[in-house]
Short mmCIF file of C-alpha atoms in Angstrom, two decimals:
data_model
loop_
_atom_site.label_atom_id
_atom_site.label_comp_id
_atom_site.label_asym_id
_atom_site.label_seq_id
_atom_site.Cartn_x
_atom_site.Cartn_y
_atom_site.Cartn_z
CA MET T 1499 49.54 -4.04 34.04
CA GLN T 1500 50.10 -0.87 32.04
CA ALA T 1501 51.85 -2.87 29.33
CA PHE T 1502 48.86 -5.23 29.15
CA PHE T 1503 46.35 -2.41 28.66
CA THR T 1504 48.65 -0.80 26.12
CA SER T 1505 48.74 -4.04 24.12
CA VAL T 1506 44.96 -4.38 24.29
CA PHE T 1507 44.53 -0.80 23.13
CA ARG T 1508 46.84 -1.40 20.16
CA VAL T 1509 44.85 -4.48 19.16
CA LEU T 1510 41.57 -2.54 19.42
CA VAL T 1511 42.95 0.26 17.26
CA GLN T 1512 44.46 -2.11 14.69
CA TYR T 1513 41.28 -4.13 14.30
CA ARG T 1514 38.74 -1.42 15.11
CA ALA T 1515 36.83 -1.87 11.86
CA ALA T 1516 36.54 -5.61 12.33
CA ILE T 1517 35.39 -5.19 15.93
CA LEU T 1518 32.86 -2.57 14.86
CA LEU T 1519 31.51 -4.94 12.19
CA LEU T 1520 31.09 -7.74 14.70
CA ALA T 1521 29.40 -5.35 17.14
CA PHE T 1522 26.93 -4.26 14.46
CA VAL T 1523 26.13 -7.88 13.58
CA ALA T 1524 25.63 -8.88 17.21
CA SER T 1525 23.48 -5.87 18.08
CA GLY T 1526 21.40 -6.24 14.94
CA ALA T 1527 20.75 -9.90 15.59
CA TYR T 1528 19.75 -9.13 19.18
CA PHE T 1529 17.49 -6.12 18.67
CA LEU T 1530 15.88 -6.83 15.29
CA GLN T 1531 15.23 -10.55 15.11
CA GLY T 1532 12.07 -10.36 17.22
CA TYR T 1533 10.36 -8.11 14.68
CA LEU T 1534 10.50 -10.56 11.79
CA SER T 1535 8.41 -13.70 11.85
CA PHE T 1536 5.59 -15.33 9.96
CA ASP T 1537 3.20 -14.66 12.84
CA SER T 1538 4.16 -10.98 12.84
CA LEU T 1539 3.47 -10.77 9.11
CA ARG T 1540 0.10 -12.45 9.58
CA GLU T 1541 -0.80 -10.10 12.44
CA HIS T 1542 0.13 -6.87 10.62
CA ARG T 1543 -0.86 -7.81 7.08
CA ALA T 1544 -3.86 -5.45 6.99
CA VAL T 1545 -1.76 -2.46 8.08
CA LEU T 1546 0.95 -3.29 5.56
CA ILE T 1547 -1.51 -3.59 2.68
CA GLU T 1548 -3.22 -0.34 3.65
CA PHE T 1549 0.10 1.50 3.75
CA ARG T 1550 1.14 0.01 0.40
CA ASP T 1551 -2.11 1.02 -1.29
CA ALA T 1552 -1.92 4.58 0.05
CA ASN T 1553 1.84 5.12 -0.46
CA TYR T 1554 3.13 2.65 -3.03
CA LEU T 1555 6.47 4.32 -3.78
CA ALA T 1556 7.17 4.92 -0.10
CA ALA T 1557 6.24 1.30 0.65
CA VAL T 1558 8.73 0.08 -1.96
CA LEU T 1559 11.54 2.27 -0.65
CA VAL T 1560 10.86 1.36 2.99
CA PHE T 1561 10.72 -2.34 2.15
CA ILE T 1562 14.03 -2.25 0.26
CA LEU T 1563 15.63 -0.27 3.10
CA VAL T 1564 14.39 -2.73 5.73
CA TYR T 1565 15.59 -5.68 3.67
CA THR T 1566 18.98 -4.01 3.23
CA LEU T 1567 19.35 -3.36 6.96
CA PHE T 1568 18.36 -6.87 7.99
CA VAL T 1569 20.87 -8.39 5.56
CA ALA T 1570 23.57 -5.87 6.50
CA PHE T 1571 23.12 -6.70 10.18
CA SER T 1572 22.99 -10.42 9.31
CA VAL T 1573 19.70 -10.82 11.16
CA PRO T 1574 18.05 -14.19 10.44
CA GLY T 1575 14.81 -13.70 8.53
CA GLY T 1576 15.65 -13.24 4.88
CA LEU T 1577 13.10 -15.92 4.05
CA ILE T 1578 10.26 -14.01 5.74
CA LEU T 1579 11.35 -10.81 4.01
CA SER T 1580 11.27 -12.54 0.63
CA LEU T 1581 7.79 -13.85 1.38
CA THR T 1582 6.74 -10.35 2.43
CA GLY T 1583 8.05 -8.92 -0.84
CA GLY T 1584 5.85 -11.34 -2.76
CA PHE T 1585 2.88 -10.75 -0.46
CA LEU T 1586 3.01 -6.96 -0.86
CA PHE T 1587 4.20 -6.54 -4.44
CA ALA T 1588 3.33 -9.84 -6.20
CA THR T 1589 5.89 -12.07 -7.87
CA PHE T 1590 6.80 -9.27 -10.27
CA PRO T 1591 8.08 -6.71 -9.42
CA GLY T 1592 8.38 -8.13 -5.89
CA VAL T 1593 11.26 -10.40 -6.84
CA LEU T 1594 13.23 -7.38 -8.09
CA TYR T 1595 12.66 -5.53 -4.81
CA ASN T 1596 13.81 -8.61 -2.86
CA MET T 1597 16.92 -8.98 -5.00
CA LEU T 1598 17.77 -5.28 -4.73
CA GLY T 1599 17.45 -5.24 -0.92
CA ALA T 1600 19.47 -8.45 -0.54
CA THR T 1601 22.19 -7.22 -2.89
CA LEU T 1602 22.52 -3.85 -1.16
CA GLY T 1603 22.76 -5.53 2.24
CA ALA T 1604 25.27 -8.07 0.97
CA SER T 1605 27.37 -5.27 -0.54
CA ALA T 1606 27.37 -3.48 2.83
CA ILE T 1607 28.76 -6.59 4.53
CA PHE T 1608 31.28 -7.07 1.73
CA LEU T 1609 32.61 -3.50 2.06
CA ALA T 1610 32.60 -3.53 5.86
CA ALA T 1611 34.59 -6.77 5.93
CA ARG T 1612 37.05 -5.51 3.32
CA TRP T 1613 37.63 -2.24 5.14
CA GLY T 1614 37.94 -4.08 8.44
CA PHE T 1615 40.22 -6.96 7.69
CA GLY T 1616 39.64 -8.20 4.14
CA ALA T 1617 42.40 -6.12 2.56
CA LYS T 1618 45.03 -7.34 5.04
CA LEU T 1619 43.95 -10.93 4.65
CA ALA T 1620 43.97 -10.61 0.84
CA ALA T 1621 47.54 -9.28 0.99
CA THR T 1622 48.55 -12.17 3.24
CA LEU T 1623 47.07 -14.70 0.82
CA GLU T 1624 48.76 -12.99 -2.13
CA ASN T 1625 52.17 -13.27 -0.45
CA SER T 1626 51.66 -16.81 0.78
CA GLN T 1627 53.15 -19.93 -0.78
CA GLY T 1628 52.16 -23.54 -1.31
CA LEU T 1629 48.58 -24.75 -1.12
CA VAL T 1630 47.17 -21.44 0.16
CA LYS T 1631 48.67 -19.62 -2.81
CA LYS T 1632 47.23 -22.19 -5.24
CA ILE T 1633 43.76 -21.83 -3.75
CA LYS T 1634 44.00 -18.04 -3.99
CA ASP T 1635 45.14 -18.18 -7.62
CA GLY T 1636 42.48 -20.76 -8.46
CA VAL T 1637 39.71 -18.55 -7.12
CA ASP T 1638 41.17 -15.57 -8.98
CA GLU T 1639 41.13 -17.48 -12.27
CA ASN T 1640 37.55 -18.69 -11.79
CA GLN T 1641 35.99 -15.78 -9.92
CA TRP T 1642 32.79 -15.54 -11.95
CA SER T 1643 32.14 -19.28 -11.70
CA MET T 1644 32.87 -19.40 -7.98
CA LEU T 1645 30.80 -16.33 -7.18
CA PHE T 1646 27.76 -17.68 -9.01
CA LEU T 1647 28.28 -21.13 -7.51
CA ILE T 1648 28.25 -19.99 -3.88
CA ARG T 1649 25.05 -18.03 -4.56
CA LEU T 1650 23.27 -20.90 -6.27
CA ILE T 1651 24.15 -23.73 -3.89
CA PRO T 1652 21.30 -23.82 -1.31
CA GLY T 1653 23.57 -25.04 1.50
CA VAL T 1654 25.96 -22.06 1.45
CA PRO T 1655 24.95 -19.53 4.16
CA PHE T 1656 24.21 -16.09 2.70
CA PHE T 1657 26.41 -14.36 5.29
CA LEU T 1658 29.37 -16.60 4.44
CA ALA T 1659 28.89 -15.98 0.72
CA ASN T 1660 29.17 -12.26 1.46
CA LEU T 1661 32.33 -12.51 3.53
CA VAL T 1662 34.51 -14.93 1.57
CA PRO T 1663 34.77 -12.78 -1.60
CA SER T 1664 35.87 -9.79 0.49
CA PHE T 1665 38.90 -11.80 1.64
CA LEU T 1666 39.91 -12.75 -1.91
CA ASP T 1667 40.21 -9.34 -3.53
CA VAL T 1668 37.06 -9.72 -5.63
CA PRO T 1669 36.12 -6.40 -7.33
CA LEU T 1670 32.98 -4.79 -5.92
CA ARG T 1671 31.33 -4.59 -9.36
CA ARG T 1672 31.83 -8.31 -9.93
CA PHE T 1673 30.50 -9.10 -6.47
CA VAL T 1674 27.36 -6.99 -6.98
CA ILE T 1675 26.56 -8.44 -10.41
CA SER T 1676 27.09 -12.06 -9.36
CA THR T 1677 25.05 -11.53 -6.19
CA PHE T 1678 22.10 -9.90 -7.95
CA LEU T 1679 21.93 -12.50 -10.71
CA GLY T 1680 22.98 -15.47 -8.58
CA ILE T 1681 20.19 -15.07 -6.03
CA PHE T 1682 17.50 -14.76 -8.71
CA PRO T 1683 16.39 -18.46 -8.80
CA GLY T 1684 15.90 -18.70 -5.04
CA ALA T 1685 14.37 -15.23 -4.80
CA LEU T 1686 11.89 -16.07 -7.54
CA VAL T 1687 10.74 -19.24 -5.74
CA PHE T 1688 10.17 -17.58 -2.36
CA THR T 1689 8.65 -14.42 -3.84
CA SER T 1690 6.14 -16.50 -5.76
CA ILE T 1691 5.24 -18.36 -2.55
CA GLY T 1692 4.79 -15.00 -0.81
CA ALA T 1693 2.50 -13.82 -3.59
CA GLY T 1694 0.04 -16.54 -2.54
CA LEU T 1695 0.10 -15.72 1.17
CA GLY T 1696 -3.17 -13.78 0.98
CA ASP T 1697 -5.18 -16.93 0.31
CA ILE T 1698 -3.15 -18.89 2.87
CA PHE T 1699 -3.87 -16.28 5.55
CA GLU T 1700 -7.58 -16.37 4.73
CA ARG T 1701 -7.62 -20.15 5.24
CA GLY T 1702 -5.66 -19.84 8.49
CA GLN T 1703 -2.86 -22.01 7.16
CA THR T 1704 0.95 -21.82 7.06
CA PRO T 1705 2.86 -21.83 3.75
CA ASP T 1706 4.53 -25.12 2.85
CA LEU T 1707 8.15 -24.07 2.33
CA ALA T 1708 9.14 -27.66 1.64
CA ILE T 1709 8.00 -26.97 -1.90
CA VAL T 1710 11.49 -25.64 -2.67
CA TRP T 1711 12.75 -29.25 -2.53
CA GLU T 1712 10.28 -30.43 -5.13
CA PRO T 1713 12.09 -31.83 -8.22
CA GLN T 1714 10.62 -29.23 -10.58
CA ILE T 1715 12.19 -26.47 -8.47
CA ILE T 1716 15.40 -27.87 -7.01
CA LEU T 1717 16.58 -29.66 -10.17
CA PRO T 1718 16.82 -26.49 -12.31
CA ILE T 1719 18.74 -24.78 -9.50
CA LEU T 1720 21.15 -27.71 -9.27
CA GLY T 1721 21.51 -27.55 -13.03
CA LEU T 1722 22.57 -23.92 -12.75
CA CYS T 1723 25.10 -24.95 -10.07
CA LEU T 1724 26.62 -27.50 -12.43
CA LEU T 1725 26.70 -24.94 -15.23
CA SER T 1726 28.54 -22.46 -12.99
CA ALA T 1727 31.04 -25.13 -11.96
CA LEU T 1728 31.68 -26.26 -15.53
CA PRO T 1729 34.58 -23.82 -16.26
CA ILE T 1730 36.35 -24.96 -13.08
CA VAL T 1731 35.90 -28.63 -13.93
CA LEU T 1732 37.16 -28.10 -17.49
CA LYS T 1733 40.31 -26.35 -16.26
CA VAL T 1734 41.03 -29.18 -13.85
CA LEU T 1735 40.49 -31.78 -16.56
CA ARG T 1736 42.78 -29.93 -18.92
CA GLY T 1737 45.53 -29.92 -16.34
CA LYS T 1738 45.58 -26.17 -15.86
CA LYS T 1739 46.09 -24.49 -12.53
CA GLY T 1740 42.83 -24.50 -10.60
CA ILE T 1741 41.38 -25.09 -7.24
#
């Protein structure tokens, strides 16, 4: 029995950072998710506008901090936060505040994962052979393209796009730049929808988020995805090492 507890203790110590990260994510999702919803935004819109008008700089800083925390804790609700950014600060500069909060939160996850288990996993991949090694080298050779691609593709979960680069030894600076610029198209769409929430609230309606699948919106985003993937495709066609 003593040997069992000793082994458990060693595992907890060895992976303490990873366990702490998972605990933060779980607790954040449990305690914070109830505070972020469209109905909550509708209910408190007057208070939010009053606070913004009386303390604009403080409102900006608080909003960015809240956005950062929700993303860092991986709490579902980034869509509502993006709408709120547009509702409170208009499309511009609201989209910049949304992008800044999302990027800071994503960077927090990236660093936490790297400190917890990303570095060990990256070393394992570097020393591996065969297909795993080829995938690792392919991602290394096409980091910019891959980083932009996983941000632009609508179907890639934001949390997953934050974790995968931390396992592949992506530099923090490259991660931050690709995140900030890569989320711009989607952030712009949802921020602009949020900027029109005032009229929607007055009419007692709910915003039609299906608009993001309209051809005039989704086609340019898909075009950016293809543009990001172009360097990878060209390397494959030329017979060079790739993924």
